[in-house]
């Protein structure tokens, strides 16, 4: 048996970008894998366009919150919240950011030392004619480029979507399309 | 099969209420408590439960309805946010004396931080004032279980029991295996006993004596005793923590190894603290650190200031949320261990703002035009964000916009130049606490304008219905109370409705109202336009035309500064429309700035068309 799974992931963005939704997908995926899970979310005032952050802890934990320098990874839906929340990352952590690399380099040079991916998920979301699906595109992207670091894979995530959006088939389809688009984009961009 | 489901803390509380036979559940929405009642409503619909589930007009009314349910012998629960408990504190204090019959839970959600509240008050302290027991859950799963022993405690001692989850319980999701929903309702049986249920002061004294006896017994109730997390650890120092702080402590002490050298007690029932626990811990340990949010409730009961450290001794912070990193530092210092953590400068975040196309923004713009340099009192809701537009000067508590407007009027009454006074208040807040204040203002002839921002919903907390919506928590049809008739009934003579999207007409309506308030008496304008998050409104938007910013825009940023719709983006660099550069190189400075509309964010309200003084915003494809 390998070591028990223990992963702490921060997901951040601006209110309305769907941070909560991808957090839920990952948490549901954790349940599908049989792991205990905690997520902690931002509700209320900040959801009105302010910075929103979710903590996701998969494995044996008691506290729902992640301490600075403890997160294994960070998924940010804007470079702005990446700069705000990268202090959660520990040494050799990973990050996936929606945005252009050039812009974010200025913001956070030390990010380079970690495993850092930048991609324009928002542009891709518009290309697949679902501008509001940046969150799902970035999720699909993360699950490809960091497949060896995640507690779950894209199939778990898709199954989680099925459960969360049970019987809302149209929404399921568009969500799956967006996740796939992100996944494929990463395959192309990060070919070695 | 894996039966675990991902449940929000508030859903877990609702699940507990349905599992343990709650028959009356009431609430008034407020972050972080709102999803408790909406989840109960979903469970009722799904399982066809015989249960009364309702959003009440305010927390006091919600409390009294649920309390009478308990007097009838039914298990009942009222839920609210901590400041809501202030509103319900009147019945709470009395109900503690009279006690209850069916299990009665007062669920009051605290918000250390604060994340979405006016105060960081500690509801456990309110439980102490009322003299009722309070349970402090550390996770969604524990919150669900607490419903069970909360009801047991309540029925056994005939006393209301408070459950005090904090934001980090309410808005945490956890994998939980749900139990069986209770489907055998009790029949109500109200036993008349005026000496108890309508006690005069003389009997109240008796009831107070009985209450003290109950508390003494409760402080020996085995089910809610503090739990020692590491009985195998032998130590002279101990950490005592309650609620989510206890969860942080457990994880941090395990990770750091301190779990093997310091005893950890997690407190389930912070008040009344178990007598045997107080005696034992004070005799067995030399140093005791208490970690709790947000007031020293446990610390006060461990009355040995030489041994016990916490907020009163300055060892733990008295304000703000106890984040795990704070807890880690406190425990390390207590253990005499070096705390090595990088300190980070917080990166300033973006301030919250009203949604693009929010009708409130349009109302505020008109208000500022009609009453320049006025005093703008406002209230609790999304529209508090009118702050950004400088159209909100005061926010105190639910309903205060009207009474504060009156106070300002009385203060300035004899001045030569009286400022215009405009109060803004949402429809739900008006019902909650505005009506009485308005009657008072009419009686006193307060010269002000009240703008009721009627968006048909309680938007901030997730669009719960209001008394004017015509439906209830479970989607059932209900009677409606019309705001305009209500205002007229309060005695206001000037009552007019308008659509804030119709900028020009609405601005002149506002001007008319301000004039009336100066010359004649109080005026009320009802600004009617559904919240954008209202599904009906969402459908409407699809058929509206798109808008664009034309070349007339010189980047003056008037719209950004005075209207701040998040869909209006100011491009500081040449980013606006690079292709335009060719034809007008004359004024280089001006061409560097330009506003554009983000088509994804824009909800096509068209209000900005009238905001731009250069008339540069227009419908797309218009010639
Ligand atoms: S039409 Fe104008 S004011 Fe309305 S949402 Fe779009 S940009 Fe904002
Ligand atoms: S759109 Fe109008 S108000 Fe806004 S910056 Fe351009 S010219 Fe000024």
CSV table of C-alpha atoms in Angstrom, one decimal, chain B residues 197-609:
chain,number,residue,atom,x,y,z
B,197,UNK,CA,-46.8,30.3,30.1
B,198,UNK,CA,-48.1,33.7,31.2
B,199,UNK,CA,-46.2,34.1,34.4
B,200,UNK,CA,-46.4,37.3,36.4
B,201,UNK,CA,-43.3,38.7,38.0
B,202,UNK,CA,-43.9,36.8,41.2
B,203,UNK,CA,-43.9,33.5,39.3
B,204,UNK,CA,-41.0,34.6,37.2
B,205,UNK,CA,-38.9,34.7,40.3
B,206,UNK,CA,-39.9,31.0,40.9
B,207,UNK,CA,-39.1,30.2,37.3
B,208,UNK,CA,-35.7,31.9,37.6
B,209,UNK,CA,-34.9,29.7,40.6
B,210,UNK,CA,-35.9,26.6,38.7
B,211,UNK,CA,-33.7,27.7,35.8
B,212,UNK,CA,-30.7,27.8,38.1
B,213,UNK,CA,-31.4,24.3,39.2
B,214,UNK,CA,-31.7,23.1,35.6
B,215,UNK,CA,-28.4,24.7,34.8
B,216,UNK,CA,-26.7,22.9,37.7
B,217,UNK,CA,-28.0,19.6,36.5
B,218,UNK,CA,-27.0,20.4,32.9
B,219,UNK,CA,-23.5,21.0,34.0
B,220,UNK,CA,-23.4,17.3,35.0
B,221,UNK,CA,-25.1,16.0,31.9
B,222,UNK,CA,-22.8,13.2,30.6
B,223,UNK,CA,-23.5,13.4,26.9
B,224,UNK,CA,-22.1,16.9,26.5
B,225,UNK,CA,-18.9,16.6,28.7
B,226,UNK,CA,-15.6,17.9,27.3
B,227,UNK,CA,-13.6,15.3,25.5
B,228,UNK,CA,-10.0,14.5,26.2
B,229,UNK,CA,-8.4,13.9,22.8
B,230,UNK,CA,-5.2,12.2,24.1
B,231,UNK,CA,-5.9,10.5,27.4
B,232,UNK,CA,-2.6,8.5,26.9
B,233,UNK,CA,-0.6,11.8,27.1
B,234,UNK,CA,0.5,12.6,30.7
B,235,UNK,CA,1.1,16.2,31.1
B,236,UNK,CA,0.9,19.2,33.5
B,237,UNK,CA,-0.1,21.5,30.7
B,238,UNK,CA,-3.4,21.5,28.8
B,239,UNK,CA,-5.1,23.1,25.9
B,240,UNK,CA,-8.8,23.6,26.1
B,241,UNK,CA,-10.6,24.5,22.9
B,242,UNK,CA,-14.1,24.7,21.6
B,243,UNK,CA,-15.7,24.5,18.2
B,244,UNK,CA,-13.7,24.9,15.0
B,245,UNK,CA,-10.7,26.2,17.1
B,246,UNK,CA,-10.7,22.7,18.6
B,247,UNK,CA,-10.5,21.2,15.2
B,248,UNK,CA,-7.5,23.4,14.3
B,249,UNK,CA,-5.8,22.5,17.6
B,250,UNK,CA,-6.3,18.8,17.0
B,251,UNK,CA,-4.7,18.9,13.6
B,252,UNK,CA,-1.9,21.2,14.5
B,253,UNK,CA,-0.9,19.3,17.7
B,254,UNK,CA,-1.0,16.0,15.8
B,255,UNK,CA,1.2,17.3,13.0
B,256,UNK,CA,3.7,19.0,15.3
B,257,UNK,CA,4.0,16.2,17.8
B,258,UNK,CA,2.7,18.4,20.6
B,259,UNK,CA,-0.1,15.9,20.9
B,260,UNK,CA,2.2,13.6,22.8
B,261,UNK,CA,3.3,16.3,25.4
B,262,UNK,CA,0.3,18.5,26.0
B,263,UNK,CA,-3.3,17.3,26.9
B,264,UNK,CA,-6.0,18.5,24.6
B,265,UNK,CA,-9.6,18.9,25.7
B,266,UNK,CA,-12.3,19.8,23.2
B,267,UNK,CA,-15.4,21.4,24.7
B,268,UNK,CA,-18.8,20.5,23.3
B,269,UNK,CA,-20.9,22.6,25.7
B,270,UNK,CA,-19.1,25.8,26.5
B,271,UNK,CA,-21.9,26.9,28.8
B,272,UNK,CA,-22.6,25.8,31.4
B,273,UNK,CA,-19.2,24.2,31.6
B,274,UNK,CA,-19.2,20.9,33.4
B,275,UNK,CA,-18.5,21.3,37.1
B,276,UNK,CA,-16.4,18.2,37.4
B,277,UNK,CA,-14.3,19.3,34.5
B,278,UNK,CA,-13.7,22.7,36.1
B,279,UNK,CA,-12.6,21.2,39.3
B,280,UNK,CA,-10.4,18.5,37.8
B,281,UNK,CA,-8.6,20.5,35.2
B,282,UNK,CA,-7.8,23.3,37.7
B,283,UNK,CA,-6.4,20.7,40.2
B,284,UNK,CA,-4.6,18.4,37.7
B,285,UNK,CA,-2.8,21.0,35.5
B,286,UNK,CA,-0.4,23.8,36.1
B,287,UNK,CA,-0.9,25.7,32.9
B,288,UNK,CA,-4.0,25.8,30.9
B,289,UNK,CA,-4.5,27.6,27.5
B,290,UNK,CA,-8.0,28.3,26.3
B,291,UNK,CA,-8.7,28.8,22.6
B,292,UNK,CA,-12.2,29.9,21.6
B,293,UNK,CA,-14.0,32.3,19.4
B,294,UNK,CA,-14.7,35.1,19.9
B,295,UNK,CA,-15.2,35.9,23.6
B,296,UNK,CA,-13.7,34.3,26.7
B,297,UNK,CA,-16.8,32.2,27.6
B,298,UNK,CA,-14.9,29.0,28.8
B,299,UNK,CA,-12.0,31.1,30.1
B,300,UNK,CA,-14.3,33.0,32.5
B,301,UNK,CA,-15.7,29.8,33.9
B,302,UNK,CA,-12.2,28.5,34.6
B,303,UNK,CA,-11.7,31.2,37.2
B,304,UNK,CA,-8.0,30.8,38.1
B,305,UNK,CA,-6.1,33.7,36.5
B,306,UNK,CA,-2.7,32.3,37.6
B,307,UNK,CA,-3.2,29.1,35.7
B,308,UNK,CA,-5.5,29.9,32.9
B,309,UNK,CA,-4.4,31.8,29.8
B,310,UNK,CA,-6.5,33.1,27.0
B,311,UNK,CA,-8.1,36.4,25.9
B,312,UNK,CA,-8.3,37.9,29.4
B,313,UNK,CA,-4.6,37.4,29.9
B,314,UNK,CA,-3.7,38.6,26.4
B,315,UNK,CA,-2.4,35.2,25.2
B,316,UNK,CA,-5.0,34.9,22.5
B,317,UNK,CA,-6.4,37.7,20.3
B,318,UNK,CA,-9.7,39.3,21.4
B,319,UNK,CA,-10.8,40.3,17.9
B,320,UNK,CA,-10.9,38.5,14.5
B,321,UNK,CA,-11.2,34.9,13.4
B,322,UNK,CA,-8.8,32.4,14.9
B,323,UNK,CA,-7.3,31.0,11.7
B,324,UNK,CA,-5.3,27.8,12.0
B,325,UNK,CA,-2.0,29.8,11.5
B,326,UNK,CA,-2.9,32.0,14.5
B,327,UNK,CA,-3.8,28.9,16.5
B,328,UNK,CA,-0.5,27.3,15.6
B,329,UNK,CA,1.5,30.3,16.7
B,330,UNK,CA,-0.4,30.5,20.0
B,331,UNK,CA,0.1,26.8,20.8
B,332,UNK,CA,3.7,26.9,19.9
B,333,UNK,CA,4.4,29.9,22.1
B,334,UNK,CA,2.5,28.2,24.9
B,335,UNK,CA,4.6,25.1,24.5
B,336,UNK,CA,7.8,27.2,24.4
B,337,UNK,CA,8.5,25.9,20.9
B,338,UNK,CA,9.9,28.1,18.2
B,339,UNK,CA,7.4,29.2,15.7
B,340,UNK,CA,8.9,29.5,12.3
B,341,UNK,CA,6.5,30.7,9.7
B,342,UNK,CA,7.1,33.2,7.0
B,343,UNK,CA,5.1,36.2,7.5
B,344,UNK,CA,3.2,37.4,4.4
B,345,UNK,CA,2.1,40.8,3.5
B,346,UNK,CA,-1.5,40.5,2.6
B,347,UNK,CA,-2.1,41.4,-1.1
B,348,UNK,CA,-5.0,43.8,-1.3
B,349,UNK,CA,-7.9,42.2,-3.0
B,350,UNK,CA,-10.6,43.7,-5.1
B,351,UNK,CA,-13.5,45.2,-3.2
B,352,UNK,CA,-16.9,43.7,-3.7
B,353,UNK,CA,-19.3,45.5,-6.0
B,354,UNK,CA,-22.9,45.4,-7.2
B,355,UNK,CA,-23.4,43.1,-10.2
B,356,UNK,CA,-23.1,44.5,-13.7
B,357,UNK,CA,-26.6,45.8,-14.4
B,358,UNK,CA,-27.8,45.7,-10.8
B,359,UNK,CA,-30.9,47.9,-10.5
B,360,UNK,CA,-29.6,49.3,-7.2
B,361,UNK,CA,-26.7,51.0,-9.0
B,362,UNK,CA,-29.2,52.7,-11.3
B,363,UNK,CA,-31.3,53.8,-8.3
B,364,UNK,CA,-28.2,55.2,-6.5
B,365,UNK,CA,-27.1,57.1,-9.6
B,366,UNK,CA,-30.5,58.8,-9.7
B,367,UNK,CA,-30.5,59.5,-6.0
B,368,UNK,CA,-27.2,61.3,-6.2
B,369,UNK,CA,-28.5,63.4,-9.1
B,370,UNK,CA,-31.7,64.4,-7.2
B,371,UNK,CA,-30.2,65.1,-3.8
B,372,UNK,CA,-26.6,66.3,-4.3
B,373,UNK,CA,-24.8,66.7,-1.1
B,374,UNK,CA,-27.6,65.0,0.8
B,375,UNK,CA,-27.2,62.7,3.7
B,376,UNK,CA,-27.7,59.1,2.6
B,377,UNK,CA,-28.7,56.7,5.3
B,378,UNK,CA,-28.8,53.1,4.2
B,379,UNK,CA,-29.2,49.6,5.5
B,380,UNK,CA,-28.2,45.9,5.4
B,381,UNK,CA,-28.2,44.1,2.1
B,382,UNK,CA,-26.5,44.1,-1.3
B,383,UNK,CA,-27.2,47.8,-1.5
B,384,UNK,CA,-24.8,48.5,1.3
B,385,UNK,CA,-22.3,48.3,-1.6
B,386,UNK,CA,-23.8,51.7,-2.7
B,387,UNK,CA,-20.8,52.8,-0.5
B,388,UNK,CA,-18.6,52.4,-3.6
B,389,UNK,CA,-20.8,55.0,-5.4
B,390,UNK,CA,-20.7,57.4,-2.4
B,391,UNK,CA,-24.4,57.0,-2.2
B,392,UNK,CA,-24.4,55.4,1.3
B,393,UNK,CA,-23.2,57.3,4.3
B,394,UNK,CA,-24.5,55.2,7.1
B,395,UNK,CA,-25.2,51.5,7.8
B,396,UNK,CA,-26.1,50.5,11.3
B,397,UNK,CA,-28.4,47.6,11.5
B,398,UNK,CA,-31.6,46.2,10.0
B,399,UNK,CA,-34.2,49.0,9.6
B,400,UNK,CA,-32.0,51.8,10.9
B,401,UNK,CA,-31.9,53.7,7.6
B,402,UNK,CA,-35.3,55.2,8.4
B,403,UNK,CA,-34.8,56.0,12.1
B,404,UNK,CA,-31.4,57.4,11.4
B,405,UNK,CA,-32.8,59.6,8.7
B,406,UNK,CA,-35.3,60.8,11.3
B,407,UNK,CA,-32.4,61.4,13.8
B,408,UNK,CA,-30.5,63.5,11.2
B,409,UNK,CA,-33.7,65.4,10.4
B,410,UNK,CA,-34.3,66.3,14.0
B,411,UNK,CA,-30.6,67.3,14.5
B,412,UNK,CA,-30.7,69.7,11.5
B,413,UNK,CA,-34.3,70.9,11.9
B,414,UNK,CA,-33.5,74.4,13.1
B,415,UNK,CA,-30.5,75.0,10.8
B,416,UNK,CA,-30.9,77.5,8.0
B,417,UNK,CA,-29.7,75.1,5.4
B,418,UNK,CA,-31.1,71.7,5.9
B,419,UNK,CA,-29.5,68.9,3.9
B,420,UNK,CA,-31.7,66.6,1.8
B,421,UNK,CA,-32.0,63.3,3.5
B,422,UNK,CA,-32.5,60.1,1.4
B,423,UNK,CA,-32.8,56.7,3.1
B,424,UNK,CA,-32.3,53.5,1.0
B,425,UNK,CA,-33.7,50.2,2.2
B,426,UNK,CA,-34.4,46.8,0.5
B,427,UNK,CA,-37.8,45.3,0.4
B,428,UNK,CA,-37.0,42.5,2.7
B,429,UNK,CA,-35.3,44.8,5.2
B,430,UNK,CA,-38.3,47.1,5.1
B,431,UNK,CA,-40.6,44.3,6.1
B,432,UNK,CA,-38.1,43.1,8.7
B,433,UNK,CA,-37.6,46.3,10.7
B,434,UNK,CA,-38.6,49.3,8.6
B,435,UNK,CA,-42.3,49.5,9.0
B,436,UNK,CA,-42.4,50.6,12.7
B,437,UNK,CA,-39.7,53.2,12.0
B,438,UNK,CA,-41.7,54.6,9.1
B,439,UNK,CA,-44.8,55.0,11.2
B,440,UNK,CA,-42.7,56.9,13.7
B,441,UNK,CA,-41.3,59.1,11.0
B,442,UNK,CA,-44.8,59.9,9.7
B,443,UNK,CA,-46.0,60.8,13.2
B,444,UNK,CA,-43.0,63.1,13.7
B,445,UNK,CA,-43.3,64.6,10.2
B,446,UNK,CA,-39.8,63.7,9.3
B,447,UNK,CA,-38.8,65.4,6.0
B,448,UNK,CA,-36.9,62.8,4.1
B,449,UNK,CA,-37.3,60.5,1.1
B,450,UNK,CA,-37.3,56.7,1.6
B,451,UNK,CA,-36.3,54.8,-1.4
B,452,UNK,CA,-37.4,51.2,-1.1
B,453,UNK,CA,-35.2,49.1,-3.4
B,454,UNK,CA,-37.8,46.5,-4.3
B,455,UNK,CA,-36.0,43.7,-6.2
B,456,UNK,CA,-38.6,41.1,-5.1
B,457,UNK,CA,-36.2,39.1,-3.1
B,458,UNK,CA,-33.7,38.8,-0.3
B,459,UNK,CA,-30.7,39.0,-2.7
B,460,UNK,CA,-27.6,39.0,-0.6
B,461,UNK,CA,-28.3,35.8,1.2
B,462,UNK,CA,-29.4,33.7,-1.8
B,463,UNK,CA,-32.8,35.1,-3.0
B,464,UNK,CA,-35.2,34.0,-0.4
B,465,UNK,CA,-38.8,35.1,-0.8
B,466,UNK,CA,-40.2,38.3,0.9
B,467,UNK,CA,-43.8,38.8,2.2
B,468,UNK,CA,-44.5,40.4,-1.2
B,469,UNK,CA,-43.3,37.4,-3.2
B,470,UNK,CA,-46.4,35.3,-2.9
B,471,UNK,CA,-44.6,32.0,-2.2
B,472,UNK,CA,-42.9,30.3,0.7
B,473,UNK,CA,-39.7,28.4,1.6
B,474,UNK,CA,-40.9,25.2,0.0
B,475,UNK,CA,-42.3,27.0,-3.1
B,476,UNK,CA,-45.8,26.8,-1.8
B,477,UNK,CA,-48.3,29.6,-2.7
B,478,UNK,CA,-48.8,32.2,0.0
B,479,UNK,CA,-50.6,35.5,0.5
B,480,UNK,CA,-48.9,38.7,-0.6
B,481,UNK,CA,-48.6,42.0,1.2
B,482,UNK,CA,-48.2,44.8,-1.3
B,483,UNK,CA,-45.5,47.3,-0.3
B,484,UNK,CA,-47.2,50.4,-1.7
B,485,UNK,CA,-50.4,49.8,0.2
B,486,UNK,CA,-48.4,49.1,3.3
B,487,UNK,CA,-46.6,52.4,3.0
B,488,UNK,CA,-49.8,54.2,2.4
B,489,UNK,CA,-51.3,52.5,5.4
B,490,UNK,CA,-48.4,53.8,7.5
B,491,UNK,CA,-49.8,57.3,6.6
B,492,UNK,CA,-47.3,58.4,3.9
B,493,UNK,CA,-49.0,60.7,1.4
B,494,UNK,CA,-46.4,60.7,-1.3
B,495,UNK,CA,-45.9,57.1,-2.5
B,496,UNK,CA,-44.8,56.5,-6.1
B,497,UNK,CA,-43.3,53.6,-8.0
B,498,UNK,CA,-40.6,53.8,-10.7
B,499,UNK,CA,-38.3,51.6,-12.8
B,500,UNK,CA,-34.7,52.5,-12.1
B,501,UNK,CA,-33.6,51.2,-15.6
B,502,UNK,CA,-35.6,54.1,-17.1
B,503,UNK,CA,-32.9,56.5,-15.9
B,504,UNK,CA,-34.5,59.8,-17.0
B,505,UNK,CA,-38.0,59.1,-15.7
B,506,UNK,CA,-36.6,57.7,-12.5
B,507,UNK,CA,-34.3,60.7,-11.9
B,508,UNK,CA,-37.2,63.1,-12.3
B,509,UNK,CA,-39.3,61.0,-10.0
B,510,UNK,CA,-36.5,61.3,-7.4
B,511,UNK,CA,-36.3,65.0,-7.9
B,512,UNK,CA,-40.1,65.3,-7.4
B,513,UNK,CA,-39.9,63.3,-4.2
B,514,UNK,CA,-37.0,65.3,-2.8
B,515,UNK,CA,-38.9,68.5,-3.5
B,516,UNK,CA,-42.0,67.1,-1.8
B,517,UNK,CA,-40.1,66.0,1.2
B,518,UNK,CA,-38.7,69.5,1.6
B,519,UNK,CA,-42.0,71.3,1.3
B,520,UNK,CA,-44.7,68.9,2.5
B,521,UNK,CA,-43.7,65.8,4.3
B,522,UNK,CA,-42.1,62.4,4.1
B,523,UNK,CA,-42.0,60.8,0.7
B,524,UNK,CA,-41.5,57.2,-0.4
B,525,UNK,CA,-40.3,56.0,-3.8
B,526,UNK,CA,-40.5,52.4,-4.6
B,527,UNK,CA,-37.8,51.4,-7.0
B,528,UNK,CA,-39.1,48.3,-8.8
B,529,UNK,CA,-36.9,46.0,-10.8
B,530,UNK,CA,-36.1,42.4,-10.0
B,531,UNK,CA,-32.7,41.2,-8.9
B,532,UNK,CA,-30.5,40.0,-11.8
B,533,UNK,CA,-30.1,36.7,-10.0
B,534,UNK,CA,-33.9,36.2,-10.2
B,535,UNK,CA,-34.4,33.5,-12.8
B,536,UNK,CA,-37.3,35.4,-14.4
B,537,UNK,CA,-35.0,38.4,-14.9
B,538,UNK,CA,-32.3,36.2,-16.4
B,539,UNK,CA,-34.6,35.1,-19.2
B,540,UNK,CA,-35.6,38.6,-20.0
B,541,UNK,CA,-32.0,39.7,-20.5
B,542,UNK,CA,-31.4,37.3,-23.5
B,543,UNK,CA,-33.7,39.3,-25.8
B,544,UNK,CA,-32.1,42.7,-25.0
B,545,UNK,CA,-29.8,44.6,-27.4
B,546,UNK,CA,-26.1,44.7,-26.8
B,547,UNK,CA,-24.2,47.9,-26.0
B,548,UNK,CA,-20.9,49.3,-27.2
B,549,UNK,CA,-18.7,52.4,-26.6
B,550,UNK,CA,-18.2,54.6,-29.6
B,551,UNK,CA,-15.2,56.7,-30.6
B,552,UNK,CA,-16.6,59.7,-28.8
B,553,UNK,CA,-15.3,58.2,-25.6
B,554,UNK,CA,-12.3,60.3,-24.5
B,555,UNK,CA,-11.5,58.2,-21.5
B,556,UNK,CA,-12.7,60.8,-19.0
B,557,UNK,CA,-13.6,57.9,-16.7
B,558,UNK,CA,-16.7,59.6,-15.5
B,559,UNK,CA,-18.6,56.4,-15.8
B,560,UNK,CA,-16.0,54.4,-14.0
B,561,UNK,CA,-15.8,56.8,-11.1
B,562,UNK,CA,-19.5,57.6,-10.7
B,563,UNK,CA,-21.2,54.4,-11.9
B,564,UNK,CA,-18.5,51.7,-11.5
B,565,UNK,CA,-20.4,49.0,-13.4
B,566,UNK,CA,-17.9,46.1,-13.4
B,567,UNK,CA,-18.6,45.5,-17.1
B,568,UNK,CA,-17.2,48.9,-18.0
B,569,UNK,CA,-13.5,48.5,-18.4
B,570,UNK,CA,-11.1,51.4,-18.6
B,571,UNK,CA,-8.1,50.7,-20.8
B,572,UNK,CA,-5.2,52.8,-19.6
B,573,UNK,CA,-2.8,51.8,-22.4
B,574,UNK,CA,-3.5,51.9,-26.1
B,575,UNK,CA,-5.3,48.6,-25.6
B,576,UNK,CA,-8.7,50.0,-26.4
B,577,UNK,CA,-8.9,49.7,-30.2
B,578,UNK,CA,-5.5,49.8,-31.7
B,579,UNK,CA,-6.8,50.0,-35.3
B,580,UNK,CA,-8.2,53.4,-34.5
B,581,UNK,CA,-4.7,54.9,-34.2
B,582,UNK,CA,-4.3,55.5,-37.9
B,583,UNK,CA,-7.0,58.2,-38.4
B,584,UNK,CA,-6.5,60.5,-35.4
B,585,UNK,CA,-2.9,60.8,-34.2
B,586,UNK,CA,-3.4,64.5,-33.2
B,587,UNK,CA,-4.3,64.1,-29.5
B,588,UNK,CA,-2.1,61.3,-28.4
B,589,UNK,CA,-2.9,61.5,-24.7
B,590,UNK,CA,-6.6,61.1,-25.2
B,591,UNK,CA,-6.3,58.1,-27.5
B,592,UNK,CA,-4.5,56.3,-24.9
B,593,UNK,CA,-7.5,55.9,-22.7
B,594,UNK,CA,-10.8,54.5,-23.6
B,595,UNK,CA,-13.6,52.5,-22.0
B,596,UNK,CA,-15.1,49.3,-23.5
B,597,UNK,CA,-17.8,47.0,-22.4
B,598,UNK,CA,-17.0,43.4,-21.3
B,599,UNK,CA,-19.7,41.5,-23.3
B,600,UNK,CA,-19.6,38.5,-20.9
B,601,UNK,CA,-20.2,40.6,-17.8
B,602,UNK,CA,-22.6,43.1,-19.3
B,603,UNK,CA,-26.2,42.3,-18.5
B,604,UNK,CA,-27.6,44.7,-21.1
B,605,UNK,CA,-29.4,47.0,-18.8
B,606,UNK,CA,-28.6,50.0,-20.9
B,607,UNK,CA,-28.3,52.4,-17.9
B,608,UNK,CA,-24.8,53.5,-18.8
B,609,UNK,CA,-26.2,55.1,-22.0
